[in-house]
CSV table of C-alpha atoms and ligand atoms in Angstrom, one decimal:
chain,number,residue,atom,x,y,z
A,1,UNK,CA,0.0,0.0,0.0
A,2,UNK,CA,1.2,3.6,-1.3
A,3,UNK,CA,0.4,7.0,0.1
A,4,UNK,CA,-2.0,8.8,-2.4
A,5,UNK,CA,0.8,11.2,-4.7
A,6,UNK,CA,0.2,14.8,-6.0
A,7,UNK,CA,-1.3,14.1,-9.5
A,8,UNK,CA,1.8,13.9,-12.1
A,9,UNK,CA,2.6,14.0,-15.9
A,10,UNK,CA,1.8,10.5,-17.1
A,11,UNK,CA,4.5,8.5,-17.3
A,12,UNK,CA,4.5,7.6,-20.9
A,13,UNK,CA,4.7,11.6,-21.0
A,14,UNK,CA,1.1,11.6,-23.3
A,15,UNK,CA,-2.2,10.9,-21.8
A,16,UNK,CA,-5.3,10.8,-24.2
A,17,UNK,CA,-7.9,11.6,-21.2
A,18,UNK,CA,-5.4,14.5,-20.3
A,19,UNK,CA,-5.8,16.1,-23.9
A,20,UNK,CA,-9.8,15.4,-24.0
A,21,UNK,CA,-9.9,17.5,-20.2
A,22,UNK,CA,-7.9,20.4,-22.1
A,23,UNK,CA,-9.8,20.7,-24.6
A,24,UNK,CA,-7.4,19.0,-27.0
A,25,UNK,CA,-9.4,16.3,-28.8
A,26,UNK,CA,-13.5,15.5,-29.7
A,27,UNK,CA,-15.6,14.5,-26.5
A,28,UNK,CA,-18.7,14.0,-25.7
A,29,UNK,CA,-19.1,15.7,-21.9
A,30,UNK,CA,-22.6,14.6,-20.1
A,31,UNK,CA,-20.7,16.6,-16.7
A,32,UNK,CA,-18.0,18.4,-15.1
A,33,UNK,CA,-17.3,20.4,-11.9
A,34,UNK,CA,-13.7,21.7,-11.1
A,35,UNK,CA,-12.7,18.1,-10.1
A,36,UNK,CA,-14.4,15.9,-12.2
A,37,UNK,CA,-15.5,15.2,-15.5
A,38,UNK,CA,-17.8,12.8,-17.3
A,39,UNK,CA,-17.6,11.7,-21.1
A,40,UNK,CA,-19.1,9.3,-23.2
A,41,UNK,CA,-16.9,6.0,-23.8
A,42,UNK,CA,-16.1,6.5,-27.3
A,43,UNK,CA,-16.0,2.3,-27.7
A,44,UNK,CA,-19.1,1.6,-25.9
A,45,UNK,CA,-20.4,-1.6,-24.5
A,46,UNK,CA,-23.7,0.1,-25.2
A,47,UNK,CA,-25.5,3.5,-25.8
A,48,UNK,CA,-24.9,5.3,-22.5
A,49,UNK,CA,-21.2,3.9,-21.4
A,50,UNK,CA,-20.0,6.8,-19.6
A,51,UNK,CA,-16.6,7.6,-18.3
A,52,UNK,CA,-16.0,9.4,-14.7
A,53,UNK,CA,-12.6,11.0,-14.4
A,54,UNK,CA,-10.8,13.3,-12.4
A,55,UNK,CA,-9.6,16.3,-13.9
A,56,UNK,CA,-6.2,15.6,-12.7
A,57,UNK,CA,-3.9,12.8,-14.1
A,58,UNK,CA,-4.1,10.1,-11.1
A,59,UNK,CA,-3.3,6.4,-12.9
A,60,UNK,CA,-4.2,4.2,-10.4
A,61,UNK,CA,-6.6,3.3,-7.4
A,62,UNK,CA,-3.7,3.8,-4.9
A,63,UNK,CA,-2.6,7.3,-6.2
A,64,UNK,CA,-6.7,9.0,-5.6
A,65,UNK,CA,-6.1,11.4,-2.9
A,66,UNK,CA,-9.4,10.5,-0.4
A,67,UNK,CA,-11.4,13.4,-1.2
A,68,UNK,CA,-11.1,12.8,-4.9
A,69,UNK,CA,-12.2,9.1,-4.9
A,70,UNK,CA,-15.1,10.3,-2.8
A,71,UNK,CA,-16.2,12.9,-4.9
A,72,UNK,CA,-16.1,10.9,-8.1
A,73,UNK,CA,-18.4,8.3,-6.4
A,74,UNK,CA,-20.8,11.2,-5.4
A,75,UNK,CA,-20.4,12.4,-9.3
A,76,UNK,CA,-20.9,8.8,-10.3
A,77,UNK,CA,-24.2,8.2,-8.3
A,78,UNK,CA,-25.2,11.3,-9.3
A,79,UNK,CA,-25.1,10.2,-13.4
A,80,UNK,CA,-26.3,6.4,-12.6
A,81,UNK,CA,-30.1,7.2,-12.4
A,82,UNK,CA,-29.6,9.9,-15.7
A,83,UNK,CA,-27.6,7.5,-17.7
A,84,UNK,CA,-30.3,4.4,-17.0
A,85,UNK,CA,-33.0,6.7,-18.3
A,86,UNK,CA,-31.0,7.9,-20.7
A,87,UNK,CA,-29.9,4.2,-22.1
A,88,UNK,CA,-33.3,3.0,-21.5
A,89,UNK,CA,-31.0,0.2,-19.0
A,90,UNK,CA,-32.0,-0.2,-15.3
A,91,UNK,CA,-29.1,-3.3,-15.3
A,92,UNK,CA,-25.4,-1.6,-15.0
A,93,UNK,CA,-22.1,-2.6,-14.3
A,94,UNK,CA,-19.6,0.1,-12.0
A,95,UNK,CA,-16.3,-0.7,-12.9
A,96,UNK,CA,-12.7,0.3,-12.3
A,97,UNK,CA,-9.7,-1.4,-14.1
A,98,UNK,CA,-7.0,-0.1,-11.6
A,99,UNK,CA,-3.5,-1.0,-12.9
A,100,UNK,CA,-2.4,-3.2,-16.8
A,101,UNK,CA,-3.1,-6.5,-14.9
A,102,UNK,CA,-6.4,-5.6,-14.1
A,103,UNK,CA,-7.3,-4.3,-17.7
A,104,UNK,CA,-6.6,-0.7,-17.8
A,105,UNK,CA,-5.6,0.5,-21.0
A,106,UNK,CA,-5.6,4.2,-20.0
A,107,UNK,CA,-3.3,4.9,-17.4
A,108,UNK,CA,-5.6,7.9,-16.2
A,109,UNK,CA,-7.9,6.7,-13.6
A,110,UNK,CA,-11.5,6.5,-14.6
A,111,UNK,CA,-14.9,4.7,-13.6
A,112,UNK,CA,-16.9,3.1,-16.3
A,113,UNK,CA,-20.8,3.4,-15.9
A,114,UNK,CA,-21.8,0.8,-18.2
A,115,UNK,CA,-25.3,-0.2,-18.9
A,116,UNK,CA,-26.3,-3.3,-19.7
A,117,UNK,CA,-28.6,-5.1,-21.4
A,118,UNK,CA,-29.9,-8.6,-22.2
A,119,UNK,CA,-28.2,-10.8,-24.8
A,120,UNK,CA,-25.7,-7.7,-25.2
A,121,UNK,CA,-22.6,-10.5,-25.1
A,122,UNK,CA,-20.3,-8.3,-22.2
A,123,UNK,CA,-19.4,-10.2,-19.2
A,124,UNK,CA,-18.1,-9.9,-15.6
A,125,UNK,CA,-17.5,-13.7,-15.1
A,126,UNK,CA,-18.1,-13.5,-11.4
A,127,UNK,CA,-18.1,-15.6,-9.7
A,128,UNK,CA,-14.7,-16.4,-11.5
A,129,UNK,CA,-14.8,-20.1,-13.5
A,130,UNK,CA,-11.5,-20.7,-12.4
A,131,UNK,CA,-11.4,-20.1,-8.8
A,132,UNK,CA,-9.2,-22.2,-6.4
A,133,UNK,CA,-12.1,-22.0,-4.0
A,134,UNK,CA,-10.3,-21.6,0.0
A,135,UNK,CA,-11.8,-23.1,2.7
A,136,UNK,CA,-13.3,-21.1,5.4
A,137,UNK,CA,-9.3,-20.9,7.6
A,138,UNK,CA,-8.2,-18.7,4.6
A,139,UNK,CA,-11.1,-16.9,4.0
A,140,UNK,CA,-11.2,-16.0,7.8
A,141,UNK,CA,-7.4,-15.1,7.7
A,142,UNK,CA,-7.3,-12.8,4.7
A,143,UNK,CA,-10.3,-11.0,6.6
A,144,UNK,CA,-8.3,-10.9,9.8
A,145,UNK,CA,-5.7,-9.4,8.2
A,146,UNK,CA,-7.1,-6.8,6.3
A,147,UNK,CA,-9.5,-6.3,9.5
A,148,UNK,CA,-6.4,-5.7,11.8
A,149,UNK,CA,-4.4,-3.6,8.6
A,150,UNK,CA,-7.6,-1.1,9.0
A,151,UNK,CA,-6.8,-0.8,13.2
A,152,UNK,CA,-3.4,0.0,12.2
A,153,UNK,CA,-3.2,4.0,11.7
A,154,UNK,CA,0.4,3.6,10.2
A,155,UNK,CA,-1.2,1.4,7.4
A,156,UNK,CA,-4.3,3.3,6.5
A,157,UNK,CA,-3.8,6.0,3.6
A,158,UNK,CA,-5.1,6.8,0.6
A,159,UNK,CA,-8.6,5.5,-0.5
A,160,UNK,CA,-8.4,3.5,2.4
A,161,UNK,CA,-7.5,5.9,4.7
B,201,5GP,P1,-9.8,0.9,-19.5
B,201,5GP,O1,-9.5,-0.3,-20.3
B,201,5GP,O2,-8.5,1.8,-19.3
B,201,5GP,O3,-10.5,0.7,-18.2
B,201,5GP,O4,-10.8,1.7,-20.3
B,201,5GP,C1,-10.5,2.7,-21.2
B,201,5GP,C2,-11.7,3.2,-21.9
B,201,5GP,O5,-11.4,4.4,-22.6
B,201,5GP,C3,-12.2,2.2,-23.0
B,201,5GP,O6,-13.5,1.8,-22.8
B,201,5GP,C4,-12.1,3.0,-24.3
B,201,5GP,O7,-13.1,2.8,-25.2
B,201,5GP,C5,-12.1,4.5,-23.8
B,201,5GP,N1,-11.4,5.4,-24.6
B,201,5GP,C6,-10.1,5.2,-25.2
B,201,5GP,N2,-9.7,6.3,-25.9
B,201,5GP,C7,-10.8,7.2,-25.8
B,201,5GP,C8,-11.0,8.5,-26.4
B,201,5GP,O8,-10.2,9.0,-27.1
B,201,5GP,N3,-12.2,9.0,-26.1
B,201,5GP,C9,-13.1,8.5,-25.3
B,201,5GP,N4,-14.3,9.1,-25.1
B,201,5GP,N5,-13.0,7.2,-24.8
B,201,5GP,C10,-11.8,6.6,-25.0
B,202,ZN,ZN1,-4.1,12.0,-17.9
């Protein structure tokens, strides 16, 4: 676990999200405030796949200063209800691809409102096909230890601050 950093250049020195929030490039904005923005997904799953982003260039999970992460989740239950009315979609998946091995292809930090509908061939394969399922010693353990992690004040920063 990382303290939360002061947003930075992105690493690979161009961000396309970066350019979009300057102005630099076509978008589609549905909202912004002076921290956040929202933007249509320009490769949607379907009609209505918005993206919430800070304006500032945070890559991962672990970099979101507190007060950010919250008030993208306040923007982002904000939009929900508007964006299922405006898909005609009640079903939606919230998700956040935080880091490459989790799927992000843009290293600026974003969460996908996506909705969903029947038959429309996206998937969240959860619960995962190929899970070595534990038995109920390691599942109490890895909630022990996160449990006493959050009891530890040296160890809490960041979104889980
Ligand atoms: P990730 O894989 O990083 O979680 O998702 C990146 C998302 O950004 C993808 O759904 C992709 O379609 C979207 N995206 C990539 N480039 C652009 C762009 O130039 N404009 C917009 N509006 N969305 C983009
Ligand atoms: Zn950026």
């Amino acid at each position: 676990m990382h303290a939360p950093t002061a947003p930075r250049a992105p690493s690979s020195g161009h961000c396309i999200f970066c350019d979009l929030i300057r102005g630099a490039g076509e978008v589609s904005i549905c909202y912004e405030d002076s921290v956040a923005i929202a933007f249509l997904d320009i490769q949607p799953v379907n009609p209505g796949h918005v993206l919430v982003v800070p304006r500032e260039h945070y890559e991962v999970l672990q970099d979101i200063p507190k007060d950010v992460g919250a008030h993208l989740y306040m923007v982002a239950a904000k939009l929900i209800p508007r964006v299922q009315t405006a898909a005609g979609a009640t079903d939606m998946n919230i998700v956040v691809n935080s880091g490459a091995a989790a799927g992000q292809n843009v290293m600026h930090y974003h969460i996908h409102l996506i909705p969903r509908r029947e038959g429309d061939g996206f998937d969240v394969p959860l619960p995962f096909p190929g899970s070595q399922m534990p038995n109920r010693q390691q599942l109490d353990g890895m909630a022990a230890r996160i449990g006493s992690m959050l009891r530890d004040p040296l160890t809490n920063s960041g979104m889980q601050g």
